[in-house]
Structure formats: structure tokens, C-alpha cells
Tab-separated table of C-alpha atoms and ligand atoms in Angstrom:
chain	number	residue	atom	x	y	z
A	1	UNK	CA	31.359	38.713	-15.515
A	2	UNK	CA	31.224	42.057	-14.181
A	3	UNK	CA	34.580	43.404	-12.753
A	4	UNK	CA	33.006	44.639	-9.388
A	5	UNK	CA	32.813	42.808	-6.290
A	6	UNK	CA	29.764	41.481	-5.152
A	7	UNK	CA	30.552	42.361	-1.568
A	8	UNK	CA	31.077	46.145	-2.500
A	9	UNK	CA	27.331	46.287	-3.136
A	10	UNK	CA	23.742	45.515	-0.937
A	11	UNK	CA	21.425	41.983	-2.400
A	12	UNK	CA	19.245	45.011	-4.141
A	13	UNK	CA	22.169	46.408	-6.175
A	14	UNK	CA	23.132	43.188	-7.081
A	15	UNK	CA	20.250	41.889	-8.600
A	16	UNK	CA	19.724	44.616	-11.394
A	17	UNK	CA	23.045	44.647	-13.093
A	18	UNK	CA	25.357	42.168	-11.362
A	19	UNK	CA	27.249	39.081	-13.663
A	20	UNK	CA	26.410	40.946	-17.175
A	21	UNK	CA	29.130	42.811	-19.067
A	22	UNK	CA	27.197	44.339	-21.881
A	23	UNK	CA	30.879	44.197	-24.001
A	24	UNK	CA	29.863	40.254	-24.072
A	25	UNK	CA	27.187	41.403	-26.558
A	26	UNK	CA	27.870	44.232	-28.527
A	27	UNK	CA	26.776	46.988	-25.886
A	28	UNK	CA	23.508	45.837	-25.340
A	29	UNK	CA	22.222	47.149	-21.752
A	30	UNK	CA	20.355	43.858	-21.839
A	31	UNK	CA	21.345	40.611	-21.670
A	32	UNK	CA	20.314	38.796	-25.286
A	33	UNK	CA	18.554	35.581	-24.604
A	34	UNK	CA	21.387	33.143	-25.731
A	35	UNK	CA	19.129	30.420	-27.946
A	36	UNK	CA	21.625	27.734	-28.990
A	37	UNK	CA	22.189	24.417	-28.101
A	38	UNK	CA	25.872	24.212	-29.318
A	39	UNK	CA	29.401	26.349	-29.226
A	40	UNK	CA	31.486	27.208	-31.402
A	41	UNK	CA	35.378	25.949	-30.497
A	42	UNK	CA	37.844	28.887	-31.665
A	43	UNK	CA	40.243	26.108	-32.713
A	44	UNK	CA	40.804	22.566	-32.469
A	45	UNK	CA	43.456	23.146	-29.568
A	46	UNK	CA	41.239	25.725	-27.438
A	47	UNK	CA	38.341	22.484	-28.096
A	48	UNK	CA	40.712	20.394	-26.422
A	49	UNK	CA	41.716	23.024	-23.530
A	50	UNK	CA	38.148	23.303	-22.108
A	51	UNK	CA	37.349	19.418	-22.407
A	52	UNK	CA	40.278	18.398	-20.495
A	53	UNK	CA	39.292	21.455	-17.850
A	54	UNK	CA	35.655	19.901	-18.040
A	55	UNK	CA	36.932	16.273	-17.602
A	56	UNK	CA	40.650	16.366	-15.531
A	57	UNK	CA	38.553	19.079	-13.303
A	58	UNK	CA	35.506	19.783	-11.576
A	59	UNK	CA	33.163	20.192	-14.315
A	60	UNK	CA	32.073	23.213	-17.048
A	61	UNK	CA	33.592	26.142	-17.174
A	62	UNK	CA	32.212	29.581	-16.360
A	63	UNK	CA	32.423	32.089	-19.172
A	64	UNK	CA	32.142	33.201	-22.651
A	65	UNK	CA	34.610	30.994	-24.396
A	66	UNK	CA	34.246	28.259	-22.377
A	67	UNK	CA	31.372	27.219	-23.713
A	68	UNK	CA	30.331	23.208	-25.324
A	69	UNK	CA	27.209	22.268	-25.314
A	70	UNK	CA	23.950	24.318	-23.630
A	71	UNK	CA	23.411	21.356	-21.427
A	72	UNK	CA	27.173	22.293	-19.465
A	73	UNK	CA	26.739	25.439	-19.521
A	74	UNK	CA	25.152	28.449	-21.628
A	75	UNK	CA	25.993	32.402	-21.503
A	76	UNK	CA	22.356	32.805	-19.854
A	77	UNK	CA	22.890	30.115	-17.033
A	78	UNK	CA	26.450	31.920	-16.404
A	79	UNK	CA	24.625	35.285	-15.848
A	80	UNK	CA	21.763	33.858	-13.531
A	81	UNK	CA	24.237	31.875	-11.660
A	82	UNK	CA	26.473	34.512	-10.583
A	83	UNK	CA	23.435	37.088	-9.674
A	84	UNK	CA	22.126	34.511	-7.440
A	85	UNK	CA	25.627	33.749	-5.920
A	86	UNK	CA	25.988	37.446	-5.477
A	87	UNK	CA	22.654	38.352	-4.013
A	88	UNK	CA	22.701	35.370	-1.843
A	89	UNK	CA	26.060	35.894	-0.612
A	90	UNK	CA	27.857	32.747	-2.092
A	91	UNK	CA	30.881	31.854	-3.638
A	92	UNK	CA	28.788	30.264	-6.323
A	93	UNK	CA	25.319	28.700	-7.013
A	94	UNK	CA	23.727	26.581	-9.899
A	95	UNK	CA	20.633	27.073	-11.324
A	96	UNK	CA	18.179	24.205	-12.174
A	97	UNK	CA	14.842	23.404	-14.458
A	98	UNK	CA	12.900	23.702	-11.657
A	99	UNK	CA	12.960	23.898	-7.019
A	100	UNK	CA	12.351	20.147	-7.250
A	101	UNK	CA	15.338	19.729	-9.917
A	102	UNK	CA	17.187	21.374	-7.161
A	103	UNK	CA	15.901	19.423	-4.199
A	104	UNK	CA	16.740	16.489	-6.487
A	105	UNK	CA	19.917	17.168	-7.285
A	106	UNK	CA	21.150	17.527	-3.908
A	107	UNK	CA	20.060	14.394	-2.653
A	108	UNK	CA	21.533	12.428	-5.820
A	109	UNK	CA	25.160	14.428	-5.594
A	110	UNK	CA	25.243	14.084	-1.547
A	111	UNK	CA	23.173	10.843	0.043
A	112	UNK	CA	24.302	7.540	-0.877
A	113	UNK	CA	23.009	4.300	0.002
A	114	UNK	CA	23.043	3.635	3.931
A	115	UNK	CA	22.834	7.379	4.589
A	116	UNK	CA	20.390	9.283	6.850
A	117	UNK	CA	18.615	12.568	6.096
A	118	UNK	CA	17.085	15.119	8.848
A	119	UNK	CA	14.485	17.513	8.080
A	120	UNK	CA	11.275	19.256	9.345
A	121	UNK	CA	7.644	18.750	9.530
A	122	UNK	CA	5.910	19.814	7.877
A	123	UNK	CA	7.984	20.552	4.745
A	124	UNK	CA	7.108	21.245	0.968
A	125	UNK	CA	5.073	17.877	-0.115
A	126	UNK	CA	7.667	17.359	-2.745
A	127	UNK	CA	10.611	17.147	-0.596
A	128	UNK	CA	8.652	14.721	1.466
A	129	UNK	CA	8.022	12.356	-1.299
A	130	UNK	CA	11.990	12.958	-2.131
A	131	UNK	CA	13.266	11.983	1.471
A	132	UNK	CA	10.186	9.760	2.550
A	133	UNK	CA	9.293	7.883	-0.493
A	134	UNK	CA	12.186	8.286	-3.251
A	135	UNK	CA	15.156	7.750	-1.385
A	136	UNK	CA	14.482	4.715	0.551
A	137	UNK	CA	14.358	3.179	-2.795
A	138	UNK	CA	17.887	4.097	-3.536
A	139	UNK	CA	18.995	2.875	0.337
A	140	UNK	CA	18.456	5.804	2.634
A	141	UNK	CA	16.776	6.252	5.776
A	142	UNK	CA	15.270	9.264	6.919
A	143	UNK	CA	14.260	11.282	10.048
A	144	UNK	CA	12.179	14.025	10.958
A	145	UNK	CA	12.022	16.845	14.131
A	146	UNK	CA	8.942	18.885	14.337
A	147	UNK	CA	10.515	22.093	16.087
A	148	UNK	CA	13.077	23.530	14.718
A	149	UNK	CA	13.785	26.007	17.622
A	150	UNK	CA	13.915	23.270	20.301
A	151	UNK	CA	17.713	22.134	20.647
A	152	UNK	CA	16.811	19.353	22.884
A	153	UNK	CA	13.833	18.323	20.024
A	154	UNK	CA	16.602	18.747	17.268
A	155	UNK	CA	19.557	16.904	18.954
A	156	UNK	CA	17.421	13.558	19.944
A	157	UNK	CA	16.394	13.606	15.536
A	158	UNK	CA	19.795	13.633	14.798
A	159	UNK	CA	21.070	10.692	17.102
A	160	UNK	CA	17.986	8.841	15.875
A	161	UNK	CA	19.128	9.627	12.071
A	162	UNK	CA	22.808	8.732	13.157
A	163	UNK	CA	21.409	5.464	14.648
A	164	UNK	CA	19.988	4.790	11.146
A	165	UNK	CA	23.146	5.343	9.203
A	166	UNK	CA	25.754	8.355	8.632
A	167	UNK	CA	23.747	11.433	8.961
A	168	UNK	CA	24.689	13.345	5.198
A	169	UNK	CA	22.142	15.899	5.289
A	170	UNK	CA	20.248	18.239	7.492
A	171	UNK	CA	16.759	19.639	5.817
A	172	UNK	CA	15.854	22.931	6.728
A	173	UNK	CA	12.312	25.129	5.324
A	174	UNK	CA	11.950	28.039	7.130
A	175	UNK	CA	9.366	29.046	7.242
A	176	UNK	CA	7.401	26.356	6.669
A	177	UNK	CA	4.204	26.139	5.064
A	178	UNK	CA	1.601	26.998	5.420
A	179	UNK	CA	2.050	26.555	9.428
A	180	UNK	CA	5.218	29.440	9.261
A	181	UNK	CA	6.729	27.555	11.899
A	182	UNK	CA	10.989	28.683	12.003
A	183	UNK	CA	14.017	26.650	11.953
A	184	UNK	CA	16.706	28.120	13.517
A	185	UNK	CA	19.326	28.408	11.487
A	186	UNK	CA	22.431	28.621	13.590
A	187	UNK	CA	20.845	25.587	15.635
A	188	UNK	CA	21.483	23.574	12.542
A	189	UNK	CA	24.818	24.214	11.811
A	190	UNK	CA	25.853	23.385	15.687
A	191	UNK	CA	24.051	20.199	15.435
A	192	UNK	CA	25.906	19.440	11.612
A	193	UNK	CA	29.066	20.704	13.749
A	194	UNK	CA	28.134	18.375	16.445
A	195	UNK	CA	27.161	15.387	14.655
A	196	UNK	CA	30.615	15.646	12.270
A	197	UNK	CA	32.599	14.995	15.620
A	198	UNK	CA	30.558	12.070	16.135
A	199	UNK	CA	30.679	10.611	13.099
A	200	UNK	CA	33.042	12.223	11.493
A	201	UNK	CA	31.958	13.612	8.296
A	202	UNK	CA	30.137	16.432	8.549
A	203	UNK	CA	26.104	16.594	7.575
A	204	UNK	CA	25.458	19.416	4.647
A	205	UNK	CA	22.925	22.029	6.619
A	206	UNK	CA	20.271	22.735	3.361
A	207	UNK	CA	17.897	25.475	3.768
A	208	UNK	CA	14.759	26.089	1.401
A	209	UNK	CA	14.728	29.962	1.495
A	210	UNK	CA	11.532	29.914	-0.995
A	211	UNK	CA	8.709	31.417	1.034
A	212	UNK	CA	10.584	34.700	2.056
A	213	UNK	CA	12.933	34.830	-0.849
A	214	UNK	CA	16.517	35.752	-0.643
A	215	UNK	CA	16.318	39.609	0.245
A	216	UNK	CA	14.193	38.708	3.553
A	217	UNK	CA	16.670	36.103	5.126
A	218	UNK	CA	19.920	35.828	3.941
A	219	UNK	CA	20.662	31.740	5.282
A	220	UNK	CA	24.249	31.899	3.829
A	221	UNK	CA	25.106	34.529	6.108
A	222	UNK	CA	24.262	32.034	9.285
A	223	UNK	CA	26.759	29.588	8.249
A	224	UNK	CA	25.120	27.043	6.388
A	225	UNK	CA	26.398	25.288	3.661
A	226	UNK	CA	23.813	25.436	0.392
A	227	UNK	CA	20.628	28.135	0.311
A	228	UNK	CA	18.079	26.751	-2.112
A	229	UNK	CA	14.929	28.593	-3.936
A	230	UNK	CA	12.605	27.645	-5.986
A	231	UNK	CA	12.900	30.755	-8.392
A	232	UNK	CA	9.502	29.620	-9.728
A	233	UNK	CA	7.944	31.631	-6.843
A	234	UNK	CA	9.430	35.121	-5.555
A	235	UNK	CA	11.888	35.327	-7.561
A	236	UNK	CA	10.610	34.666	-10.729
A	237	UNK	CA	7.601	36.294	-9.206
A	238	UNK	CA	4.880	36.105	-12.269
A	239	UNK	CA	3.436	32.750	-12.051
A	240	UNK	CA	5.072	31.913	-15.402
A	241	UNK	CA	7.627	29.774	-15.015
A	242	UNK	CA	9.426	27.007	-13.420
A	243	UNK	CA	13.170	26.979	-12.070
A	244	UNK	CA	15.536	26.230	-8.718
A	245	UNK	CA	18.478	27.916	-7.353
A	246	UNK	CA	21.795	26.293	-5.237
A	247	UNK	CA	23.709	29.120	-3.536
A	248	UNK	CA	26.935	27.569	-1.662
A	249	UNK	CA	30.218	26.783	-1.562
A	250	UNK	CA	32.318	26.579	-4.834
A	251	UNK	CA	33.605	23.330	-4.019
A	252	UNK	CA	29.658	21.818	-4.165
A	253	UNK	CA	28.342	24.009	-6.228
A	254	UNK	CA	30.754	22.560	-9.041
A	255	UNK	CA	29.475	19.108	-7.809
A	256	UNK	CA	25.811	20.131	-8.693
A	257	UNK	CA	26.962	21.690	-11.970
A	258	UNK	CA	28.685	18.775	-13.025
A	259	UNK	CA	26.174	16.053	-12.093
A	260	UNK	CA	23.708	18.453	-13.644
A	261	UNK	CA	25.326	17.985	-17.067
A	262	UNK	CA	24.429	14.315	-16.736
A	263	UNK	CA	21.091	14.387	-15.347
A	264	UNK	CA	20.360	17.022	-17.713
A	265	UNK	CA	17.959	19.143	-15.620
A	266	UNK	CA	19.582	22.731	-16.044
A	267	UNK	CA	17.598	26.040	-16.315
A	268	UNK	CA	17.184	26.811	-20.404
A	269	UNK	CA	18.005	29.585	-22.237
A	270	UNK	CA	14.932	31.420	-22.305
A	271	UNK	CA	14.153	30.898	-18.788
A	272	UNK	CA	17.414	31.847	-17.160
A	273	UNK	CA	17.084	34.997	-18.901
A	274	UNK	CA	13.209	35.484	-17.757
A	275	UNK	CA	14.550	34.965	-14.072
A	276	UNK	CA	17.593	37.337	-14.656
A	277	UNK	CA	15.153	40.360	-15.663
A	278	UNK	CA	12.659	39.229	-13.129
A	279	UNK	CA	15.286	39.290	-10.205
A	280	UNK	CA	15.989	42.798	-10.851
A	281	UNK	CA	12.699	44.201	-9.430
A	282	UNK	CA	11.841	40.831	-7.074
A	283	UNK	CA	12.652	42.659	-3.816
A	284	UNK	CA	9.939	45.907	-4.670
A	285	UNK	CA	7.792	43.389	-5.680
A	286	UNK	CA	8.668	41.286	-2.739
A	287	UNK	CA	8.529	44.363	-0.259
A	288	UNK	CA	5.226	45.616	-1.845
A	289	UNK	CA	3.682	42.640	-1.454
A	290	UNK	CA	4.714	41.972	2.166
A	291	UNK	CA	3.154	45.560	2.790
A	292	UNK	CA	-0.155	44.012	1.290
A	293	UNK	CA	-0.061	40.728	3.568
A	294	UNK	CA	0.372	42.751	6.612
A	295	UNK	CA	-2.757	44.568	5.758
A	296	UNK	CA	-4.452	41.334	4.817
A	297	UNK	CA	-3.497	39.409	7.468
A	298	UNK	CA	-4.607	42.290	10.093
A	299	UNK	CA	-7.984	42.744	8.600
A	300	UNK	CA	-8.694	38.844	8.715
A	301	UNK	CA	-7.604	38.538	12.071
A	302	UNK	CA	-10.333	40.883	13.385
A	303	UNK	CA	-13.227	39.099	11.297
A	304	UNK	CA	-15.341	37.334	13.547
A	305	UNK	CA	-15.716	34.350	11.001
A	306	UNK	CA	-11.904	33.425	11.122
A	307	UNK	CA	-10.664	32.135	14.192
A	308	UNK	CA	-6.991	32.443	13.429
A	309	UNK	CA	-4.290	33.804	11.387
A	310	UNK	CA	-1.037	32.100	11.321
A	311	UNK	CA	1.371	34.594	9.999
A	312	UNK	CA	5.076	35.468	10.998
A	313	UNK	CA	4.415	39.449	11.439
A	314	UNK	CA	1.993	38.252	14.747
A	315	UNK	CA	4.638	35.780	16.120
A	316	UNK	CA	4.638	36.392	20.376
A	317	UNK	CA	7.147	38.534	21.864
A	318	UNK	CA	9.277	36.846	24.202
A	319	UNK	CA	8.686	33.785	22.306
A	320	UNK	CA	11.420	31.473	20.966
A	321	UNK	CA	10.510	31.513	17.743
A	322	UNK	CA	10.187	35.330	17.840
A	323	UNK	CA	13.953	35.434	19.038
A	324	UNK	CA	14.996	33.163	15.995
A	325	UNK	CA	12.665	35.352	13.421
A	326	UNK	CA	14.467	38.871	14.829
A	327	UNK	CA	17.611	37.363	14.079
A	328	UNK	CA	17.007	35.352	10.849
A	329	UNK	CA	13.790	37.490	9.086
A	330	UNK	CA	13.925	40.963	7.867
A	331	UNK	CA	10.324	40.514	6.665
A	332	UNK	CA	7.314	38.652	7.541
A	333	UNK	CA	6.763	37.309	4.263
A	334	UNK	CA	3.258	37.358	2.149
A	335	UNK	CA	2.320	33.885	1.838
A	336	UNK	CA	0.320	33.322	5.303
A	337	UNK	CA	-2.809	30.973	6.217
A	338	UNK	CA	-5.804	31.576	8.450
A	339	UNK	CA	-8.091	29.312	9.650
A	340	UNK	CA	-12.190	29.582	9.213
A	341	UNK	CA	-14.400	28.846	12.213
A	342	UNK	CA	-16.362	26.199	10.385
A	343	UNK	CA	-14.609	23.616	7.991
A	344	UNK	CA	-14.550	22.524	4.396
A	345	UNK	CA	-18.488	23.282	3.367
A	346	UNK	CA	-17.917	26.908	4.514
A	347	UNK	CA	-14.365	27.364	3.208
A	348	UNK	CA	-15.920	25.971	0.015
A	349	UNK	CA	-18.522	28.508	-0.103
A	350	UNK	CA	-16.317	31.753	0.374
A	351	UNK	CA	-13.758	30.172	-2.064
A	352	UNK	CA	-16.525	29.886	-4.771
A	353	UNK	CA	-17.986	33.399	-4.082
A	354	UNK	CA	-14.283	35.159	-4.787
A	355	UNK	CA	-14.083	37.357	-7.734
A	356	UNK	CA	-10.366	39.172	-7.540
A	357	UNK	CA	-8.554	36.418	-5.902
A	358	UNK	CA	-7.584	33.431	-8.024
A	359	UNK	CA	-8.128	29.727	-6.727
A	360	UNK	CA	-5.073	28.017	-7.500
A	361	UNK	CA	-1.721	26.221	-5.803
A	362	UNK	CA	1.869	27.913	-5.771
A	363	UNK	CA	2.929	31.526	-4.380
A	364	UNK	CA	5.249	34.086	-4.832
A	365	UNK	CA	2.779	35.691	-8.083
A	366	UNK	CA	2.230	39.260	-9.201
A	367	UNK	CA	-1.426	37.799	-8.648
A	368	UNK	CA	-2.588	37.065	-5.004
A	369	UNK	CA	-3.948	33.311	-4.532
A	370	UNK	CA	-5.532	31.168	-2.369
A	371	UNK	CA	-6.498	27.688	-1.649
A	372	UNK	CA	-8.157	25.339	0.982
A	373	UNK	CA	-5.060	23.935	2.325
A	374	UNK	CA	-6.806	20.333	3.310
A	375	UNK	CA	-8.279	19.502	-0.275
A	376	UNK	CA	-5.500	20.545	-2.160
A	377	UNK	CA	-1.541	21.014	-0.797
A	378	UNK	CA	-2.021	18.804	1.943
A	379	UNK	CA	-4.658	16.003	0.352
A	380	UNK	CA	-2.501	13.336	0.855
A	381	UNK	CA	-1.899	14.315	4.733
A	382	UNK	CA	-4.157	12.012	6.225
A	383	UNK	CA	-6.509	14.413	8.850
A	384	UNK	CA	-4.853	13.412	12.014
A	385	UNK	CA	-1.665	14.207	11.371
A	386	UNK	CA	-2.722	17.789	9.709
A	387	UNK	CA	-5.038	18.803	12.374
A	388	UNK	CA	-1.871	17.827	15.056
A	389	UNK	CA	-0.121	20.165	12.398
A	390	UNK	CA	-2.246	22.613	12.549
A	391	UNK	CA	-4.000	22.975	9.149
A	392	UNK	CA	-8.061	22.437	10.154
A	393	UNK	CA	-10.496	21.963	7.843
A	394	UNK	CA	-11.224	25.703	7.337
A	395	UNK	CA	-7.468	26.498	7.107
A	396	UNK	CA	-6.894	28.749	3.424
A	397	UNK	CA	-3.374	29.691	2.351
A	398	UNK	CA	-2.963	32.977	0.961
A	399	UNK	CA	-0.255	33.914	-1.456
A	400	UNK	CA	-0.515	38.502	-1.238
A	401	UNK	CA	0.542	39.765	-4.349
A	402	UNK	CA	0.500	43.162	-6.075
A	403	UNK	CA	-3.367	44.273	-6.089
A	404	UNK	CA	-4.400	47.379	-4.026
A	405	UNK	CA	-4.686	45.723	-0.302
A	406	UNK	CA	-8.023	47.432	0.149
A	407	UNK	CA	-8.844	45.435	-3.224
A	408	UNK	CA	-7.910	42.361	-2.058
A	409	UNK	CA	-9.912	43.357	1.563
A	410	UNK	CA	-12.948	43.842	-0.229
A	411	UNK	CA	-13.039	40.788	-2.170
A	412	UNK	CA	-12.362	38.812	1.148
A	413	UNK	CA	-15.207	40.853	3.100
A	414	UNK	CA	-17.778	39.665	0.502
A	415	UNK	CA	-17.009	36.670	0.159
A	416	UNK	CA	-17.239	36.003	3.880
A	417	UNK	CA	-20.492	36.558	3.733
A	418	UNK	CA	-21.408	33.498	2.690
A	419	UNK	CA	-19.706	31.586	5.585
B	1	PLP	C1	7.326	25.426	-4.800
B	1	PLP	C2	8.283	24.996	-3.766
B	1	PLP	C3	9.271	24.057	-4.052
B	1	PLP	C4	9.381	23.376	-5.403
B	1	PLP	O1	9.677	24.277	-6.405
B	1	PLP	P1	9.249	24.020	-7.957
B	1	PLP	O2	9.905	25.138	-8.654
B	1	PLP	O3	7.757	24.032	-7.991
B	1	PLP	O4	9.780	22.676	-8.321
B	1	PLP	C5	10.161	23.707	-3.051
B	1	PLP	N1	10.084	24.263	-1.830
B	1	PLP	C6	9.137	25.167	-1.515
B	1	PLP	C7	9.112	25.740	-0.152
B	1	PLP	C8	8.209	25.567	-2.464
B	1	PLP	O5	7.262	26.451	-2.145
């Protein structure tokens, strides 16, 4: 661990150097990639020291020399966790094998059977399936609000949650996707306030800060109680891996790390170290590629052919999700949609005529991509329900990523022409 303080430096400094101490290995400016499953005790006594810590305690230890077995803890998980803790703002966080390990994990350490869950629509499919399909299974009832900026909207979910059973949890993605519709954060955390009078326990407010990534909204800083992000996407930012972040509270972050070490879903060796070095340029990448979106997403939105762009740099001043993005957002993002006159024949037809941009699910990539939201992320939607949500049949999400924007533009231009 580095002897600094994390709150003596900005999320940018943090994420190049922060929670490595090159004396750990031998000078190296670098971070080795720690490859072993198993660690050595010093002595039989200092074996039985950090068992009873792991066992009388909360959990696995933090450190070099407190290491047992790589599925506790390893040197590599120590060193992503406390970047992300720092750049997020947290006392702590807990990095998994994947968003959805995260997602996962929080539902298993914090609903139990007879529980309610609140969260938006739409949300990532995934977390759908989790709350909608998964959990029910396991006794837990779950509730939805479609506005996340409408306190009235909000309030009325959570009483109908709280009629269901004892509301644990309150599901926040903001933005969402692909409509970028905003929750507001500090709504959230009055209703989890609100509710734990009523109740009395308070709801966990859980916010997936995936699609801007944590330099762009900083949800720890409104108050709520765990930040997730799937590190698969910005962070990791190279379409080459797979792995989740918990930022929080010490107290449940060492409730994730030690359920973790049962459900065996941590972040390995070699990919904690892949997000550690990939973290240290994520917000020039991140910035750059905003800068490239806002290009995009101008250009499209004077093509005659598209009849919409839904992106959080054109929100409506005066609006009330405008108020909640000046207060939450420092960036619009660069994953945005926009919506084809015409439906799935002509989306089809400029999808198959691209050359640069890459047909393909996810975001967050060095490389931009795009897909026909309808066929593909929301398949299992059925049309009704979409359309009310406001992906059409000609609705394409675009991931922006780190091509020239007058690239990208020209790829788009021809391809239009066969709309
Ligand atoms: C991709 C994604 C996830 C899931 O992350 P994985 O790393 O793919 O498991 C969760 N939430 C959002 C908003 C995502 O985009």
C-alpha cells in the first residue's frame, strides 16, 4: 500500500500509481503479475495469526503477508482493490471475475428470502434476469420505477416494494442504456433514508456507474452506499477482458470479500493486473473518446435518414433530467443510440455496408461498435414494451472509441447510403 492518502490526490492521479509500493517487489516500477495459487506462511504461528483474523473477523486480510490462498486474496487483487477504492472515493471496494459476478454478489450477500428489490427500467438485461428471474427463485420479490428523476414516480415503487416485503435494495443504472435516461442519485438515498424510518432497516442505494465510468460521475460522492462497474468496459477499456468492481463502505465491502472466498468468483491474477495498467490511462481514453461521440453524435443528428439521437450531451435545458446530469455528469459519455427513419430491413442494410465500425455487443473498447439494439441487446424485450421504451426498430447503439472522428463519420456517411 502506498503511504499517501488517497484524498491528497484527484481520481486521475490516483489511477496511475496509487496502492503499489514498488519495495513489495524488488523496485520494480511495475507491478509483477502475481501467478500463484498458494502462500507461503512465515511460520506455523504467523499461519495461525491470519486464519483466526480470516475466521474470528470479517474475512481476508489486505496485504503482503497476509496472504492464504489466491481465492482470499492475492497481491494483484490487493493492488486493484485499493486503486478502485481510491479513484472512486471509497473506504474500500472488491473486485470480481466479471460486472455480473458483482451484480451477483450483491444480491446473494444483501437480499434474503421475503425481501424486495427496487430498480429501473430499462436496466442492463443481466441485472434483469438477476432481480426478475433469479431471485424469485431464492424468495424475493421485486419492483421497478421507470423515471428515476420523478420523486413522486420513485416514492409510489418503493411503498409497492415495501408492500411486497422489507425493501433491502435500491437498483440504480445511470445512465441507462441505450435510452440514457438518469437516475438521480441523491433522490435515492432520501427514499433509502425514507424507507429505513418506515421499516426500519435501511435499503442499500446500488449504482451501476458502467456507461460513464468512474472519472465522469463520481456516485460515492452523492451518498450512496456501493458504486459498481463492470471494469470489462471503460475501465478495462480494450475489449479483452471480463471483470466487476464494488466501491463502498469497509464494513460491506469485507462482506463481499468474504462471501467471495466462498463463491469463488474473484478477479485472477492476470486480469487484476491487466485492469491495474489499463486504469492508468482509462480517463484519456475515456475523455478522447467522449470528444469522438460528441462529434458523432452531432453529425448523425443532422442526417436526414436518422430521425433521432438519444445522447446525454443534447439533454434539454431547463429539463429535469438536465438539472440531475449538471449535478451528477462531468461528461456525456460515448456510448449513445440513434434511431433510423425506417426499421430493421434498412438498419440491416447500413449495418452490412460498414467497413471501420465493428458489429458486435458490449462498449467501453479502444474500437468503436455498433449494433441494432432490437435484434440483439434487447431480443428478448418483446416489441411493445421496447417501442414504449423507446428503442424502434431502426434504433443502433454506438459504443465511440479511439478512431479519428472524421474516420468514424465517413464510414457512417457511406454506409447510409444504402438506407
Ligand atoms: C456490461 C455491463 C454489465 C455486466 O458486466 P460484465 O462484465 O459483462 O459481466 C453490467 N452493467 C452494465 C451497465 C453493463 O454495461
Amino acid at each position: 500500500m502506498s503511504p499517501e492518502h488517497p484524498a491528497n490526490y484527484r481520481p486521475e492521479t490516483l489511477a496511475v500509481s496509487f496502492g503499489y509500493d514498488p519495495a513489495q517487489a524488488l523496485g520494480a516500477v511495475k507491478p509483477p503479475v502475481y501467478l500463484s495459487s498458494t502462500f507461503i506462511y512465515p511460520s506455523a504461528q504467523h499461519a495461525k495469526d491470519i486464519h483466526r483474523a480470516y475466521f474470528d473477523n470479517e474475512g481476508p486480510l489486505v496485504g503482503s503477508g497476509s496472504h492464504i490462498y489466491a481465492r482470499l486474496g492475492h497481491p494483484g487483487l490487493d493492488i486493484l482493490e485499493s486503486r478502485l477504492a481510491a479513484i472512486d472515493g471509497a473506504e474500500a471496494a472488491a473486485a470480481f471475475a466479471s460486472g455480473m459476478a458483482a451484480h451477483s454478489s450483491i444480491a446473494l450477500a444483501f437480499v434474503r428470502p421475503g425481501d424486495s428489490v427496487l430498480h429501473g427500467r430499462p436496466i442492463y438485461g443481466g441485472v434483469d434476469m438477476l432481480y426478475g428471474a433469479v431471485m424469485p427463485e431464492f424468495g424475493a420479490s421485486v419492483e421497478t420505477y421507470v423515471d428515476g428523476t420523478d420523486p413522486e414516480g420513485v416514492r409510489a415503487a418503493a411503498a409497492a416494494a415495501m408492500a411486497k416485503g422489507p425493501l433491502a435494495l435500491i437498483v440504480a443504472e445511470t445512465p441507462a442504456n441505450p435510452t440514457a435516461a438518469l437516475v438521480d442519485l441523491r433522490l435515492m438515498v432520501a427514499v433509502a433514508n425514507e424507507v429505513a424510518e418506515r421499516q426500519g432497516r435501511r435499503p442499500l442505494v446500488v449504482v451501476d456507474n458502467t456507461l460513464l465510468g468512474p472519472f465522469a460521475q463520481r456516485p460515492i460522492a452523492h451518498g450512496v452506499d456501493l458504486c459498481l462497474t463492470s471494469l470489462t468496459k471503460y475501465c478495462a477499456g480494450h475489449s479483452d477482458l471480463l471483470a466487476g468492481g464494488i466501491s463502498g463502505r469497509l464494513e460491506l465491502v469485507q462482506k463481499l470479500r468474504a462471501l467471495r472466498t466462498t463463491w469463488g468468483n474473484h478477479c485472477d491474477p492476470f486480469t487484476a493486473w491487466l485492469v491495474v495498467r489499463s486504469l492508468e490511462s482509462a480517463s484519456v481514453r475515456i475523455e478522447r473518446a467522449m470528444l469522438n461521440a460528441r462529434a458523432v453524435a452531432g453529425w448523425l443528428r443532422e442526417h436526414p435518414k436518422v430521425a433521432g439521437v438519444t445522447y446525454l450531451g443534447f439533454l434539454e435545458e431547463g429539463s429535469r433530467a438536465r438539472a440531475v446530469y449538471d449535478r451528477q455528469c462531468t461528461g456525456a459519455g460515448s456510448t449513445f443510440s440513434f434511431h433510423l427513419h425506417g426499421g430493421e430491413a434498412e438498419s440491416f442494410r447500413m449495418l452490412d455496408r460498414l467497413r471501420l465500425l465493428k458489429l458486435a455487443v458490449s462498449l467501453g473498447g479502444s474500437e468503436t461498435l455498433i449494433c441494432h439494439s432490437a435484434s440483439t441487446t434487447h431480443y428478448a424485450v418483446p416489441r411493445d414494451l421496447r417501442i414504449a421504451g423507446g428503442i424502434t426498430d431502426g434504433t443502433m447503439r454506438l459504443s465511440i472509441g479511439l478512431e479519428h472522428p472524421d474516420d468514424l463519420i465517413a464510414d457512417l456517411a457511406q454506409a447510409l447510403e444504402a438506407v
